[in-house]
XYZ file of C-alpha atoms in Angstrom:
604
model
C -33.916 -46.362 -77.105
C -34.919 -45.002 -73.701
C -34.000 -41.474 -72.681
C -34.040 -39.356 -69.536
C -31.946 -38.604 -66.467
C -33.148 -41.709 -64.611
C -32.079 -44.070 -67.397
C -28.748 -42.315 -67.860
C -28.145 -42.520 -64.125
C -28.874 -46.253 -64.095
C -26.607 -46.778 -67.117
C -23.776 -44.904 -65.373
C -24.060 -47.085 -62.284
C -23.752 -50.256 -64.324
C -20.953 -48.794 -66.457
C -18.872 -47.758 -63.443
C -19.347 -51.202 -61.892
C -18.513 -52.929 -65.163
C -15.284 -50.987 -65.602
C -14.183 -51.712 -62.025
C -14.871 -55.403 -62.677
C -12.808 -55.227 -65.877
C -9.950 -53.687 -63.889
C -10.064 -56.522 -61.352
C -10.420 -59.172 -64.038
C -7.475 -57.791 -66.011
C -5.348 -57.730 -62.850
C -6.286 -61.353 -62.211
C -5.370 -62.408 -65.749
C -2.044 -60.587 -65.451
C -1.324 -62.420 -62.172
C -2.049 -65.730 -63.905
C -0.416 -65.184 -67.323
C 2.017 -62.287 -66.872
C 0.684 -60.600 -70.007
C 1.650 -56.930 -69.666
C -1.298 -55.765 -71.752
C -3.693 -56.842 -68.974
C -1.662 -55.048 -66.314
C -1.673 -51.905 -68.465
C -5.465 -52.081 -68.928
C -6.133 -52.546 -65.231
C -3.702 -49.788 -64.237
C -5.166 -47.339 -66.738
C -8.698 -47.833 -65.368
C -7.519 -47.442 -61.763
C -5.485 -44.297 -62.426
C -8.142 -42.685 -64.636
C -10.809 -43.222 -61.994
C -8.448 -41.962 -59.292
C -7.848 -38.802 -61.317
C -11.552 -38.252 -61.959
C -12.806 -38.990 -58.441
C -11.889 -35.585 -56.894
C -13.734 -33.864 -59.752
C -17.023 -35.577 -58.910
C -19.082 -33.422 -56.507
C -20.843 -35.014 -53.558
C -23.942 -36.089 -55.436
C -26.381 -33.138 -55.567
C -29.371 -35.234 -56.728
C -29.265 -37.941 -54.063
C -32.411 -38.334 -51.970
C -32.259 -36.867 -48.429
C -32.236 -40.257 -46.660
C -29.210 -41.451 -48.626
C -25.616 -41.276 -47.515
C -24.330 -39.475 -50.597
C -21.535 -40.606 -52.862
C -19.437 -38.874 -55.505
C -19.396 -41.237 -58.482
C -22.786 -42.618 -57.361
C -25.928 -41.298 -55.686
C -25.382 -43.548 -52.670
C -22.290 -44.065 -50.562
C -23.355 -47.725 -50.388
C -22.968 -48.203 -54.145
C -19.719 -46.240 -54.042
C -18.298 -48.429 -51.298
C -19.080 -51.614 -53.264
C -17.542 -50.197 -56.452
C -14.475 -48.972 -54.584
C -13.721 -52.413 -53.127
C -13.556 -53.853 -56.648
C -11.285 -51.090 -57.911
C -8.962 -51.169 -54.887
C -8.707 -54.964 -54.960
C -7.476 -54.594 -58.541
C -4.882 -52.057 -57.372
C -3.714 -54.227 -54.470
C -3.429 -57.278 -56.703
C -1.287 -55.378 -59.223
C 0.998 -54.100 -56.461
C 1.268 -57.627 -55.030
C 2.370 -58.818 -58.464
C 5.101 -56.202 -58.741
C 3.403 -53.696 -61.044
C 4.956 -50.248 -60.484
C 2.939 -47.020 -60.469
C 4.795 -43.815 -61.400
C 4.974 -41.030 -58.827
C 2.281 -39.086 -60.680
C 0.030 -42.154 -60.909
C 0.594 -42.997 -57.259
C -0.232 -39.459 -56.207
C -3.605 -39.698 -57.978
C -4.296 -43.034 -56.313
C -3.335 -41.613 -52.914
C -5.746 -38.671 -53.311
C -8.514 -41.084 -54.290
C -7.846 -43.267 -51.246
C -7.766 -40.217 -48.957
C -11.097 -38.826 -50.206
C -12.700 -42.252 -50.049
C -11.493 -42.790 -46.478
C -12.861 -39.401 -45.406
C -16.331 -40.097 -46.779
C -16.535 -43.703 -45.542
C -15.459 -42.686 -42.029
C -17.964 -39.830 -41.991
C -20.828 -42.032 -43.115
C -19.947 -44.710 -40.557
C -20.258 -42.002 -37.907
C -23.693 -40.997 -39.171
C -24.985 -44.579 -39.245
C -23.500 -45.734 -35.962
C -23.754 -42.658 -33.768
C -26.348 -40.282 -35.243
C -28.836 -42.850 -36.562
C -28.008 -45.565 -34.011
C -28.144 -48.085 -36.851
C -24.823 -49.905 -36.667
C -26.370 -53.242 -37.727
C -27.340 -51.801 -41.137
C -25.949 -53.695 -44.138
C -24.487 -50.322 -45.235
C -22.100 -50.521 -42.306
C -20.621 -53.826 -43.464
C -19.806 -52.271 -46.843
C -18.433 -49.018 -45.447
C -16.175 -51.221 -43.303
C -15.119 -53.264 -46.345
C -14.263 -50.142 -48.330
C -12.171 -48.774 -45.476
C -10.434 -52.144 -45.063
C -9.454 -51.956 -48.741
C -8.070 -48.431 -48.235
C -5.982 -49.541 -45.248
C -4.708 -52.650 -47.035
C -3.760 -50.566 -50.079
C -1.767 -48.234 -47.808
C -0.489 -51.115 -45.657
C -1.906 -49.475 -42.536
C -2.253 -52.508 -40.301
C -2.911 -50.480 -37.154
C -5.887 -48.670 -38.743
C -7.313 -51.928 -40.059
C -6.981 -53.665 -36.683
C -8.708 -50.731 -35.007
C -11.601 -51.088 -37.485
C -11.907 -54.786 -36.620
C -12.546 -53.964 -32.956
C -14.378 -50.625 -33.303
C -18.046 -50.036 -32.521
C -19.820 -51.064 -35.693
C -16.564 -52.639 -36.899
C -16.037 -56.143 -38.227
C -16.503 -58.090 -34.976
C -19.279 -55.889 -33.607
C -21.230 -55.964 -36.881
C -20.950 -59.743 -36.997
C -22.490 -59.795 -33.505
C -25.423 -57.470 -34.265
C -25.962 -57.879 -38.020
C -26.272 -61.671 -37.920
C -28.671 -63.715 -35.778
C -27.321 -66.444 -33.473
C -28.706 -69.026 -35.937
C -26.326 -67.572 -38.577
C -28.802 -65.693 -40.814
C -28.464 -61.978 -41.581
C -30.855 -60.051 -39.350
C -33.206 -58.840 -42.115
C -34.236 -62.388 -42.995
C -33.400 -61.828 -46.669
C -31.308 -64.377 -48.538
C -30.068 -61.664 -50.874
C -28.874 -59.428 -48.043
C -27.370 -62.436 -46.286
C -25.139 -62.968 -49.348
C -24.639 -59.201 -49.635
C -23.304 -58.806 -46.083
C -21.314 -62.063 -46.166
C -19.532 -60.846 -49.294
C -18.576 -57.609 -47.502
C -17.208 -59.637 -44.573
C -15.137 -61.777 -46.942
C -13.633 -58.723 -48.642
C -12.731 -57.318 -45.221
C -11.133 -60.651 -44.263
C -9.189 -60.747 -47.544
C -7.795 -57.263 -46.889
C -7.000 -58.130 -43.264
C -5.044 -61.178 -44.389
C -2.907 -58.922 -46.588
C -2.082 -57.001 -43.414
C -1.183 -60.176 -41.546
C -4.446 -60.592 -39.607
C -6.601 -63.729 -40.057
C -10.338 -63.093 -39.580
C -11.733 -66.181 -41.306
C -12.369 -68.003 -38.015
C -13.730 -64.939 -36.186
C -16.944 -65.255 -34.218
C -19.543 -62.802 -32.978
C -20.621 -62.550 -29.364
C -23.215 -65.328 -29.819
C -21.159 -67.590 -32.062
C -21.980 -65.932 -35.383
C -19.374 -66.708 -38.034
C -18.729 -66.617 -41.746
C -18.585 -70.414 -41.739
C -21.987 -70.518 -40.074
C -23.382 -68.119 -42.665
C -22.022 -70.373 -45.419
C -23.621 -73.439 -43.836
C -26.931 -71.580 -43.562
C -26.899 -70.986 -47.327
C -26.190 -74.671 -47.925
C -29.211 -75.579 -45.762
C -31.570 -73.043 -47.368
C -30.977 -73.975 -51.020
C -33.235 -76.414 -52.822
C -31.881 -79.662 -54.266
C -30.653 -77.857 -57.388
C -28.797 -75.160 -55.474
C -31.400 -72.450 -56.027
C -31.540 -70.088 -53.041
C -35.017 -69.012 -51.918
C -35.799 -65.331 -52.521
C -36.846 -64.623 -48.934
C -38.026 -61.034 -48.375
C -36.371 -58.424 -50.631
C -34.041 -59.738 -53.303
C -34.208 -61.238 -56.798
C -35.069 -64.812 -57.652
C -32.454 -64.722 -60.391
C -30.263 -61.896 -61.727
C -26.794 -61.972 -63.329
C -25.021 -59.618 -60.860
C -26.533 -61.599 -57.966
C -25.347 -64.885 -59.494
C -21.811 -63.466 -59.607
C -22.042 -62.481 -55.944
C -23.263 -65.957 -55.017
C -20.390 -67.520 -56.980
C -17.831 -65.268 -55.250
C -19.182 -66.214 -51.823
C -19.589 -69.921 -52.551
C -16.111 -70.251 -54.054
C -14.638 -68.856 -50.850
C -16.894 -71.040 -48.754
C -15.312 -74.042 -50.427
C -11.770 -72.655 -50.323
C -11.745 -71.478 -46.704
C -14.279 -73.738 -45.022
C -14.799 -76.774 -47.305
C -18.600 -76.489 -46.961
C -19.485 -79.016 -49.647
C -23.176 -78.167 -49.371
C -22.287 -75.045 -51.365
C -21.479 -77.136 -54.445
C -25.044 -77.202 -55.880
C -25.338 -73.464 -55.155
C -22.087 -72.816 -57.010
C -23.183 -74.955 -59.933
C -26.503 -73.092 -60.167
C -24.748 -69.705 -59.977
C -22.467 -70.609 -62.890
C -25.483 -71.907 -64.825
C -27.141 -68.513 -64.385
C -23.887 -66.895 -65.509
C -24.015 -68.801 -68.802
C -22.253 -72.113 -68.161
C -24.435 -74.825 -69.679
C -23.216 -77.559 -67.330
C -22.566 -75.364 -64.303
C -18.794 -75.748 -64.505
C -16.442 -73.049 -63.234
C -15.516 -70.130 -65.472
C -14.898 -66.388 -65.262
C -13.558 -63.917 -62.722
C -14.909 -65.596 -59.573
C -13.354 -68.927 -60.509
C -10.059 -67.213 -61.404
C -9.759 -65.272 -58.153
C -11.327 -67.639 -55.627
C -11.692 -71.095 -57.161
C -10.042 -73.779 -55.048
C -7.503 -76.042 -56.732
C -7.409 -78.512 -53.853
C -11.127 -78.861 -53.167
C -13.749 -79.422 -55.875
C -12.646 -78.575 -59.384
C -15.842 -79.634 -61.171
C -18.902 -79.111 -59.022
C -21.222 -80.837 -61.491
C -19.601 -84.172 -60.632
C -20.192 -83.948 -56.897
C -23.419 -85.481 -55.517
C -25.430 -83.523 -52.946
C -25.494 -84.940 -49.434
C -28.994 -85.723 -48.077
C -30.171 -83.067 -45.643
C -32.652 -83.227 -42.788
C -35.165 -80.728 -41.452
C -33.938 -77.501 -39.884
C -35.324 -74.795 -37.588
C -33.860 -71.270 -37.429
C -35.510 -70.127 -34.166
C -33.968 -66.647 -33.992
C -34.575 -65.741 -37.639
C -37.938 -67.480 -37.903
C -37.628 -70.031 -40.696
C -38.219 -73.770 -40.753
C -37.453 -76.360 -43.428
C -39.045 -79.797 -43.542
C -37.324 -82.651 -45.395
C -37.692 -86.428 -45.469
C -35.131 -88.648 -47.185
C -37.838 -90.784 -48.842
C -40.043 -87.929 -50.025
C -39.165 -85.761 -53.056
C -41.246 -82.962 -51.518
C -39.984 -80.507 -48.902
C -41.164 -77.214 -47.452
C -39.901 -73.874 -46.123
C -41.978 -71.529 -43.933
C -41.302 -67.928 -42.860
C -42.683 -67.124 -39.407
C -40.100 -64.720 -37.967
C -39.474 -61.005 -37.731
C -40.720 -58.675 -40.434
C -37.218 -57.841 -41.700
C -37.135 -54.070 -41.417
C -36.981 -52.066 -44.639
C -36.449 -55.279 -46.615
C -39.260 -57.327 -45.077
C -42.494 -58.480 -46.703
C -45.983 -58.856 -45.218
C -45.761 -62.622 -45.496
C -45.899 -64.418 -42.168
C -46.603 -68.162 -42.436
C -45.667 -68.111 -46.135
C -45.120 -71.640 -47.452
C -42.560 -72.502 -50.122
C -43.257 -75.971 -51.528
C -40.295 -77.691 -53.181
C -39.864 -80.813 -55.298
C -36.482 -82.397 -55.932
C -36.818 -81.381 -59.592
C -38.138 -77.843 -59.105
C -39.648 -75.501 -56.540
C -43.394 -75.366 -57.135
C -44.486 -72.367 -55.034
C -41.486 -70.131 -54.292
C -41.259 -66.789 -52.607
C -41.134 -64.455 -55.598
C -38.645 -62.048 -54.017
C -38.900 -58.574 -55.525
C -38.340 -56.799 -58.832
C -35.691 -54.019 -59.031
C -36.511 -51.267 -56.582
C -37.356 -48.655 -59.207
C -40.134 -50.778 -60.726
C -43.761 -49.673 -60.328
C -44.592 -53.342 -59.651
C -42.512 -53.466 -56.482
C -45.549 -53.029 -54.142
C -47.114 -56.268 -55.423
C -44.182 -58.386 -54.302
C -44.389 -57.179 -50.708
C -48.140 -57.680 -50.276
C -49.616 -60.635 -48.400
C -51.683 -61.629 -51.438
C -48.558 -62.298 -53.500
C -47.383 -64.907 -50.961
C -48.515 -68.415 -50.082
C -50.291 -67.552 -46.853
C -53.610 -66.155 -45.574
C -55.026 -62.652 -45.922
C -58.203 -61.237 -44.394
C -60.687 -59.035 -46.216
C -58.275 -58.494 -49.071
C -55.939 -56.571 -46.777
C -52.269 -57.246 -46.134
C -50.927 -58.330 -42.782
C -49.395 -55.901 -40.315
C -45.650 -55.916 -39.778
C -45.148 -58.386 -36.961
C -43.362 -61.511 -35.749
C -44.948 -64.950 -35.630
C -43.733 -67.918 -33.618
C -43.014 -71.610 -33.834
C -45.266 -73.391 -31.333
C -43.864 -76.840 -32.017
C -41.152 -78.369 -34.192
C -40.473 -82.073 -34.189
C -38.368 -84.280 -36.434
C -38.448 -88.082 -36.226
C -37.557 -90.898 -38.600
C -41.217 -91.071 -39.609
C -42.057 -87.403 -40.095
C -41.347 -83.712 -39.588
C -44.024 -81.573 -37.953
C -44.070 -77.778 -37.664
C -46.792 -75.717 -35.988
C -46.419 -72.004 -36.834
C -48.624 -69.285 -35.385
C -49.390 -65.600 -35.867
C -51.604 -63.550 -33.549
C -50.647 -60.047 -34.696
C -51.104 -60.151 -38.467
C -54.649 -58.791 -38.049
C -56.397 -57.336 -35.042
C -58.509 -60.070 -33.507
C -57.087 -62.725 -35.841
C -55.274 -65.927 -34.904
C -53.525 -67.841 -37.698
C -52.211 -71.378 -37.173
C -50.406 -73.299 -39.908
C -49.667 -76.969 -39.307
C -47.342 -78.833 -41.689
C -46.800 -82.580 -41.433
C -44.306 -84.206 -43.813
C -44.037 -87.997 -44.053
C -42.322 -90.327 -46.497
C -45.472 -90.235 -48.670
C -47.046 -86.814 -48.476
C -47.136 -83.271 -47.054
C -50.250 -82.181 -45.152
C -50.929 -78.425 -44.914
C -53.631 -77.691 -42.308
C -54.277 -73.946 -41.918
C -56.764 -72.698 -39.312
C -57.978 -69.118 -38.832
C -59.991 -67.846 -35.860
C -61.378 -64.302 -35.596
C -62.742 -62.512 -32.560
C -64.110 -59.550 -34.531
C -67.828 -58.868 -34.482
C -68.094 -58.860 -38.284
C -67.554 -61.805 -40.590
C -64.597 -61.360 -42.907
C -63.410 -62.905 -46.137
C -60.698 -65.383 -45.115
C -58.364 -65.983 -48.065
C -55.811 -68.793 -48.456
C -53.401 -68.130 -51.323
C -50.990 -70.335 -53.273
C -48.851 -69.164 -56.207
C -47.440 -72.094 -58.223
C -44.994 -71.455 -61.053
C -47.053 -73.706 -63.334
C -50.850 -73.649 -63.587
C -52.854 -76.429 -61.919
C -54.598 -78.948 -64.136
C -57.854 -80.554 -63.038
C -60.992 -82.064 -64.553
C -62.919 -80.288 -61.781
C -61.801 -76.835 -62.921
C -64.116 -74.662 -65.016
C -62.584 -71.639 -66.695
C -64.512 -68.399 -66.469
C -64.735 -65.377 -68.721
C -62.710 -62.310 -67.881
C -65.935 -60.366 -68.444
C -67.798 -62.268 -65.737
C -67.115 -59.657 -63.059
C -70.638 -59.327 -61.688
C -70.624 -62.670 -59.888
C -66.825 -62.692 -59.484
C -65.615 -59.093 -59.177
C -61.986 -58.193 -59.685
C -59.779 -58.476 -56.612
C -58.268 -55.157 -55.570
C -54.865 -55.403 -53.866
C -53.201 -51.996 -53.924
C -54.193 -48.591 -55.270
C -51.160 -48.512 -57.553
C -51.628 -52.046 -58.902
C -54.057 -53.512 -61.425
C -56.936 -55.549 -60.031
C -56.786 -59.339 -60.323
C -59.400 -61.262 -62.343
C -60.870 -64.578 -61.183
C -60.435 -66.906 -64.157
C -61.667 -70.283 -62.922
C -63.694 -72.162 -60.321
C -63.417 -75.717 -59.082
C -66.589 -77.828 -58.854
C -68.545 -76.296 -55.940
C -70.274 -79.537 -54.990
C -67.032 -81.495 -54.574
C -65.706 -82.148 -51.085
C -62.372 -83.215 -52.564
C -60.661 -81.384 -55.398
C -57.732 -83.034 -57.152
C -55.225 -81.227 -59.335
C -51.787 -81.782 -60.810
C -48.740 -79.676 -61.573
C -46.422 -80.801 -64.367
C -42.965 -79.540 -63.469
C -41.221 -81.202 -66.389
C -41.462 -84.397 -68.427
C -42.085 -87.282 -66.050
C -42.218 -85.084 -62.952
C -45.532 -84.135 -61.356
C -46.954 -83.027 -58.023
C -50.522 -83.874 -57.057
C -52.610 -81.728 -54.746
C -55.812 -82.741 -53.017
C -57.871 -79.985 -51.383
C -60.755 -80.425 -48.973
C -63.462 -77.872 -49.809
C -65.758 -77.599 -46.801
C -69.286 -76.117 -46.876
C -69.348 -72.341 -47.463
C -65.875 -72.473 -49.048
C -64.918 -71.946 -52.679
C -61.731 -72.767 -54.549
C -60.865 -70.420 -57.412
C -58.065 -69.604 -59.823
C -56.859 -66.007 -60.162
C -54.640 -64.446 -62.811
C -51.769 -62.551 -61.196
C -48.594 -60.695 -62.054
C -45.706 -63.022 -62.916
C -42.731 -63.734 -60.714
C -39.858 -61.292 -60.229
C -37.712 -62.796 -63.014
C -40.329 -61.813 -65.603
C -43.465 -60.226 -64.138
C -44.893 -59.650 -67.633
C -45.826 -63.331 -67.985
C -48.958 -63.823 -65.831
C -49.334 -66.721 -63.432
C -52.353 -68.619 -62.149
C -52.836 -68.538 -58.380
C -55.145 -70.624 -56.196
C -57.559 -68.799 -53.911
C -59.360 -70.893 -51.279
C -61.755 -68.675 -49.321
C -64.830 -68.368 -47.166
C -66.748 -65.724 -45.234
C -66.971 -66.037 -41.483
C -65.084 -65.968 -38.222
C -63.470 -69.399 -38.491
C -61.916 -71.261 -41.406
C -60.065 -74.498 -41.931
C -58.061 -75.006 -45.141
C -56.711 -78.536 -45.622
C -54.462 -79.459 -48.560
C -52.408 -82.573 -49.236
C -49.416 -82.695 -51.600
C -47.902 -85.911 -52.871
C -46.122 -87.538 -55.782
C -48.310 -90.286 -57.198
C -52.070 -90.784 -57.356
C -54.952 -92.050 -55.301
C -54.931 -89.733 -52.260
C -58.300 -89.418 -50.513
C -59.611 -87.640 -47.405
C -62.178 -88.750 -44.883
C -62.851 -85.947 -42.410
C -64.743 -86.302 -39.118
C -65.599 -82.764 -37.916
C -66.860 -83.967 -34.518
C -63.450 -85.468 -33.702
C -61.460 -83.030 -35.865
C -59.863 -86.127 -37.328
C -58.645 -86.678 -40.885
C -58.143 -90.035 -42.516
C -55.617 -89.913 -45.369
C -55.574 -92.836 -47.793
C -52.625 -92.916 -50.153
C -51.628 -95.860 -52.366
C -53.699 -98.258 -50.274
C -52.394 -97.108 -46.873
C -54.516 -95.089 -44.470
C -53.133 -92.731 -41.844
C -55.324 -91.027 -39.241
C -54.413 -87.506 -38.170
C -56.064 -85.774 -35.218
C -55.999 -82.051 -34.416
C -55.386 -81.449 -30.729
C -55.841 -77.861 -29.426
C -52.908 -78.373 -27.063
C -50.501 -80.473 -29.148
C -51.446 -79.695 -32.734
C -51.475 -82.430 -35.363
C -51.020 -85.956 -34.046
C -50.698 -89.101 -36.145
C -52.873 -91.755 -34.528
């Protein structure tokens, strides 16, 4: 048993949220079955909370930066909880459940106090802090929309739709023109989209349809749904870009709630694998619909069993405003995702030019997202070293924005040239990715203008350890020749646990994803470079299980890291440094690739 104020506080948060969910679930079951016991349970929870709410003081222990709640430290958490509780109340009223005058008076006081605090905090965010685009604002709006719907105050709700920081304005400033939430986090994209959907649900109860609304640059809830469908891997797993979990039960429920409505309101069938994966994480062995989200939002006219619906083939995609690019080829089971855009504010990571490598059966090198915010391991998941990109001198990148120099998709290939010139002072990073029907070429070049040579470090974090006959394991005690790698003062140092044959120009390794499914990697190890394995913290689902990372590094002012990924065997390199030309032989076919300073990678 764990004890202490922090643990009790965390338990209370989850308990309050659980009870609000029970109230909404019971109201939903009553609406479906007309069993009075469920109506009584839901009503009791609503009225008891309404009676207790005025007794809660504005939270005295909340941190100064927080907008303070009553039942919770944060007004943000309180707004989310309140939408669940009020939706239960509205559903009961819709179904003819009568509240006594005493019960209604308690509910009315609760709604009044909640409105006062949500309006006040909106004023602080929008006017005092000039931060209307904050994801907080979307949830304060949603809570207020629930209050107005519960009181049938259509005029107040319509005013909130059009207000500064209101529904339409937030859609215009909180979402990029390419339909991704402005922080570049998949988790917060779902988070904000869910708030929009709750607002739209409440508006519909007041006779106003917001489901087709657009922001000033064409942002829309449909577009946000389609962005999720494009981002997911072939199994419906959403990448954990920037802050957010890779997998967590409450998050899976949020994804299911959003995806169900994406199917019901917009018929975005690309959400089907995402929905199936969410229900799998929620405990459904075959990914079939079950539970509260299916009861409240599941479509009866669209797809009733998502596991029976095949995924449509998808092409490559560039999000120029948000700074992401996906490469896909119909004939290749491999695909890639790169982050080159804005830092992402408070929820960004120091990860520009991070590469996520995916296989149709499993993602090999994901973005690990982040552990819960209270964890002492949180700093690791934001550092450059924990991502599949380049660091210099063991230091993390600066907060900055990279750029896409070139993006091209043809029937033969997808090519993306991503660049960063502000990650390190005097450092220019160029990542070139070329995906064909046979392989993926990752060509990463680093150029420094500093007077001193630096350690240039290329990192890759696969979810399964590489296997290779050229790999020699090293003792953990061998720290004289291979000292521990220090990342952060509050994190343990990382031991080097293996070295690939130093005399080999080509290093071959394999990753076994599951029975009968493998990815091969061929690395070119140039003179003065070394390829090592490093033991690191695990991913954010379970950081206690260590992983084995690849570290490809060299000292100097220039470095070229060339790696080829493919399914199958027999890939070989032949590199001509004078021409900066690479010959790739795979399954008896040779392709010549030339690096042009002006045009990037060119297939000759």
